[in-house]
PDB file of C-alpha atoms and ligand atoms in Angstrom:
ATOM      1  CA  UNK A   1     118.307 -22.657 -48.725  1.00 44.00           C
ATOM      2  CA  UNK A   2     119.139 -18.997 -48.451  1.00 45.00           C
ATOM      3  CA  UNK A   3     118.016 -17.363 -45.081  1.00 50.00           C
ATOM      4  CA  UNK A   4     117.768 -13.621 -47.133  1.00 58.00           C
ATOM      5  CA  UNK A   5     114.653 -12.146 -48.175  1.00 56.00           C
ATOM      6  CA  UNK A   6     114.870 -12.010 -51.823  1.00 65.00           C
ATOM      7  CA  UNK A   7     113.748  -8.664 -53.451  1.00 61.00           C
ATOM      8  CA  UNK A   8     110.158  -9.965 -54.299  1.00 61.00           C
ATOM      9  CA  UNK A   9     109.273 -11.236 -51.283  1.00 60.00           C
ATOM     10  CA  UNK A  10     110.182  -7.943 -49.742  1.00 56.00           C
ATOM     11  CA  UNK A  11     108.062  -5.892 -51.454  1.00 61.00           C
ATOM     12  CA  UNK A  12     105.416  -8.235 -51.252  1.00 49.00           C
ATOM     13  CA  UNK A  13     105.794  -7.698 -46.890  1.00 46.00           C
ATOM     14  CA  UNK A  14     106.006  -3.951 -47.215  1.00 58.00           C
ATOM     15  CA  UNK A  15     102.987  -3.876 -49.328  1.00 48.00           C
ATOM     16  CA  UNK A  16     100.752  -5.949 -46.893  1.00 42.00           C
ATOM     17  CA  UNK A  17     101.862  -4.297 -43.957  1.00 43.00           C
ATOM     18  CA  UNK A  18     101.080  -0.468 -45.652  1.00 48.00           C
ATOM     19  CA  UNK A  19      97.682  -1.963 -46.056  1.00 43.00           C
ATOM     20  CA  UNK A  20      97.107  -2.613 -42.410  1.00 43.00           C
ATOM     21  CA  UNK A  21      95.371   0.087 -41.175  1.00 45.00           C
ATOM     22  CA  UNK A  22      96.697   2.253 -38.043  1.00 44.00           C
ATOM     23  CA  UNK A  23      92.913   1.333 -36.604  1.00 43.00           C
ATOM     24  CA  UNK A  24      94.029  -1.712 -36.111  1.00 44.00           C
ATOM     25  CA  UNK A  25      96.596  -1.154 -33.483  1.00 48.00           C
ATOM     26  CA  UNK A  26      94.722   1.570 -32.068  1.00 47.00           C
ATOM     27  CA  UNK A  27      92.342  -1.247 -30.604  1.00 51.00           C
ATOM     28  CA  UNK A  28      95.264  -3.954 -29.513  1.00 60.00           C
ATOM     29  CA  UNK A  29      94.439  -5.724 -25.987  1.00 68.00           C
ATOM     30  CA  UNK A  30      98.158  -3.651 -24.841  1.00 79.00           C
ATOM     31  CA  UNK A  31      96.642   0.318 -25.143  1.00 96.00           C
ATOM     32  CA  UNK A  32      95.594   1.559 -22.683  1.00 98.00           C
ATOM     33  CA  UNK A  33      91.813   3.174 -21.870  1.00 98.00           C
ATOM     34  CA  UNK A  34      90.936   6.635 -21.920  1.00 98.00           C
ATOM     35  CA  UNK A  35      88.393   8.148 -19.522  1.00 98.00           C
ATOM     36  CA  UNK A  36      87.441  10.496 -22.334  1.00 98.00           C
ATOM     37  CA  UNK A  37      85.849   6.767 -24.181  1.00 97.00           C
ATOM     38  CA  UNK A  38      82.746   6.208 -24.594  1.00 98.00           C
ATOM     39  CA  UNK A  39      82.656   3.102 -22.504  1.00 98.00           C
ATOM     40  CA  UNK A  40      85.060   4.520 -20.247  1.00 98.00           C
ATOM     41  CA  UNK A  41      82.637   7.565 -19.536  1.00 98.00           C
ATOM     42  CA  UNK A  42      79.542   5.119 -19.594  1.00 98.00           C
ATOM     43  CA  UNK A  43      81.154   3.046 -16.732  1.00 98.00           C
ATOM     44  CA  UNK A  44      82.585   6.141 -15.382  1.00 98.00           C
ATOM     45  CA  UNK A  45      86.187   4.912 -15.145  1.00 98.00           C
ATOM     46  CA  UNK A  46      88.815   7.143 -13.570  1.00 98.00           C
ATOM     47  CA  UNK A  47      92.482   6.213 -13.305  1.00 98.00           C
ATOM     48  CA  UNK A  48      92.271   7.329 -10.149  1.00 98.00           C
ATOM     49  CA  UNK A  49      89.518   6.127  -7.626  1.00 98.00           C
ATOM     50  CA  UNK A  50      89.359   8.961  -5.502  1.00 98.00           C
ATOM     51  CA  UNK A  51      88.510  10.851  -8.730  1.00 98.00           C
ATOM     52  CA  UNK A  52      85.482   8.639  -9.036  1.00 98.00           C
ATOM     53  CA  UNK A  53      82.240  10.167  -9.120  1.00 98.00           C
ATOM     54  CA  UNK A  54      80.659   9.225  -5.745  1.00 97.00           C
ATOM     55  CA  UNK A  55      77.496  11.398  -6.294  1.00 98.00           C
ATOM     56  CA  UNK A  56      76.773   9.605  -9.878  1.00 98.00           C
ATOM     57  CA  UNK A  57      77.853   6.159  -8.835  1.00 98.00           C
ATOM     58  CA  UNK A  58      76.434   5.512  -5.178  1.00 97.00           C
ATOM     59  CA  UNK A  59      78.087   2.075  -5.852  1.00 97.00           C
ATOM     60  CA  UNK A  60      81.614   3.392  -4.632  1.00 98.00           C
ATOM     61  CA  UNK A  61      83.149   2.300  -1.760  1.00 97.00           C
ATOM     62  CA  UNK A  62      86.285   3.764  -0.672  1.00 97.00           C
ATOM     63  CA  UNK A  63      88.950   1.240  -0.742  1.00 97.00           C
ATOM     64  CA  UNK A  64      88.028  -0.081  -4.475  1.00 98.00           C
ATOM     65  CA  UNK A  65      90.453   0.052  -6.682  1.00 98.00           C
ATOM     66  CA  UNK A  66      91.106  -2.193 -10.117  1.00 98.00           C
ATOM     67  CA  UNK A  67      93.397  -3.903  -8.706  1.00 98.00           C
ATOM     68  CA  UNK A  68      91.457  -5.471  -5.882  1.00 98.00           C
ATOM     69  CA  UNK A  69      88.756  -6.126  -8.517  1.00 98.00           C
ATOM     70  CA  UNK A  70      87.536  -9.638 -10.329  1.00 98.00           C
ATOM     71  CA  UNK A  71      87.972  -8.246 -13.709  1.00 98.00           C
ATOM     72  CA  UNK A  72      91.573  -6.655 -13.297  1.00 98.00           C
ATOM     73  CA  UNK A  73      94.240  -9.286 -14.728  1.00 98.00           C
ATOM     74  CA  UNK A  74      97.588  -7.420 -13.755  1.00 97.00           C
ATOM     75  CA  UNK A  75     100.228  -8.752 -12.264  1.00 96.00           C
ATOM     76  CA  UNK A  76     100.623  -7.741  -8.566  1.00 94.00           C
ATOM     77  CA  UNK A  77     102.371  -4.671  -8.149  1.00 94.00           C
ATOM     78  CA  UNK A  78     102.271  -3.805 -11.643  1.00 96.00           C
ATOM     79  CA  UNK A  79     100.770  -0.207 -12.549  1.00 98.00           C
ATOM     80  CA  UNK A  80      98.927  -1.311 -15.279  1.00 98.00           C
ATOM     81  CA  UNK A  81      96.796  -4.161 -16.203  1.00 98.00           C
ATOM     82  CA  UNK A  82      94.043  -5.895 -18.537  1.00 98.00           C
ATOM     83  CA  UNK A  83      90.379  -5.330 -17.684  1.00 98.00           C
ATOM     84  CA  UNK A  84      87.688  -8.073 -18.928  1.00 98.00           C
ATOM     85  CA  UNK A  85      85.269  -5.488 -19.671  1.00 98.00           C
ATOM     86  CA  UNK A  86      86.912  -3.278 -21.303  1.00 98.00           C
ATOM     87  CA  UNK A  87      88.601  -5.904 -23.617  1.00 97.00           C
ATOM     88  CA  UNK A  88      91.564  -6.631 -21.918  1.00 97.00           C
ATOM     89  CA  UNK A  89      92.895  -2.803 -22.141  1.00 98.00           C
ATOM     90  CA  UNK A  90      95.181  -1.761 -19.823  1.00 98.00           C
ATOM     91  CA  UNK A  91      93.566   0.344 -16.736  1.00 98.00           C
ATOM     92  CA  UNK A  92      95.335   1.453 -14.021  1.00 98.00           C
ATOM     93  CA  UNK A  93      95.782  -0.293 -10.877  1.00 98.00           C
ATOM     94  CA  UNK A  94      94.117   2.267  -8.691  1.00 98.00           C
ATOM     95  CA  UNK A  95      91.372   3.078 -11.055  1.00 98.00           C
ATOM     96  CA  UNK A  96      87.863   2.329 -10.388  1.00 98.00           C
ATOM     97  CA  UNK A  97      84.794   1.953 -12.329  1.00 98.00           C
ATOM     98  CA  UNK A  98      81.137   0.648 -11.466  1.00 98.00           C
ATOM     99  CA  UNK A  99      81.699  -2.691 -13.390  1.00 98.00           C
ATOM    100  CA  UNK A 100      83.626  -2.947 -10.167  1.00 98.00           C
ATOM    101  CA  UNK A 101      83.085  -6.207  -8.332  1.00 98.00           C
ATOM    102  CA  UNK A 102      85.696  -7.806  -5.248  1.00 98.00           C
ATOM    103  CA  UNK A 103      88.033 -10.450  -6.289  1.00 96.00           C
ATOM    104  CA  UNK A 104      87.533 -13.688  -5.326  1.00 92.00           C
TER     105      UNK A 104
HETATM  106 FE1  SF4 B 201      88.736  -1.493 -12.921  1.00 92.01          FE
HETATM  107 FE2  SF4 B 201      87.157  -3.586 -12.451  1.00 92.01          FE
HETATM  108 FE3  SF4 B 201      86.192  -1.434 -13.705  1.00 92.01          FE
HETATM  109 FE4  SF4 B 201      87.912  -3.010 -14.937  1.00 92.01          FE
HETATM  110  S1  SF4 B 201      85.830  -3.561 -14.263  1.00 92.01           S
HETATM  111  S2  SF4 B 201      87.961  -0.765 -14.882  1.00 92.01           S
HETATM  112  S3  SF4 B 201      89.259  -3.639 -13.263  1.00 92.01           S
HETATM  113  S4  SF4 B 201      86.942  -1.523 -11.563  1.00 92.01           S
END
């Protein structure tokens, strides 16, 4: 059997992958989240704790950050990670949002 892509079957791929639309990457698990979201804003998600609005969300403690949080699935050390509630987008390790609750 030959391992080469015969013409057809070529065109056949590059026509089903044009038809895949850009949306659908936009929204993979591996991108990461944008304060400017929706959800993001909602929450009120910073990448940065100490950017977190203290006076809006009187949940904040200093010391919270994603990566001491339930929800955050990165790997130690790691900048980035997957959240739970947002999806499994990436946040950053020393984000914060009020979804925030201490790892167990
Ligand atoms: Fe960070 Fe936890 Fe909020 Fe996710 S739920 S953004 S890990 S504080």
């Amino acid at each position: 059997m030959s391992k080469q892509i015969s013409s057809g079957r070529r065109r056949l791929l590059q026509g089903v992958l044009a038809l895949i639309p850009i949306g659908a990457f936009a929204q993979s698990p591996g991108k990461r989240v944008e304060e400017s979201e929706p959800q993001a804003q909602g929450l009120g998600y910073k990448r940065d704790a100490s950017k977190a609005d203290k006076a809006k969300f009187k949940n904040f403690r200093p010391g919270e950050t994603c990566a001491g949080c339930r929800f955050y699935k990165g790997a130690a050390g790691e900048t980035w990670g997957p959240c739970e509630i947002f999806g499994n987008r990436l946040v950053n390790a020393n984000g914060w949002c009020s979804a925030w609750m201490k790892k167990t």
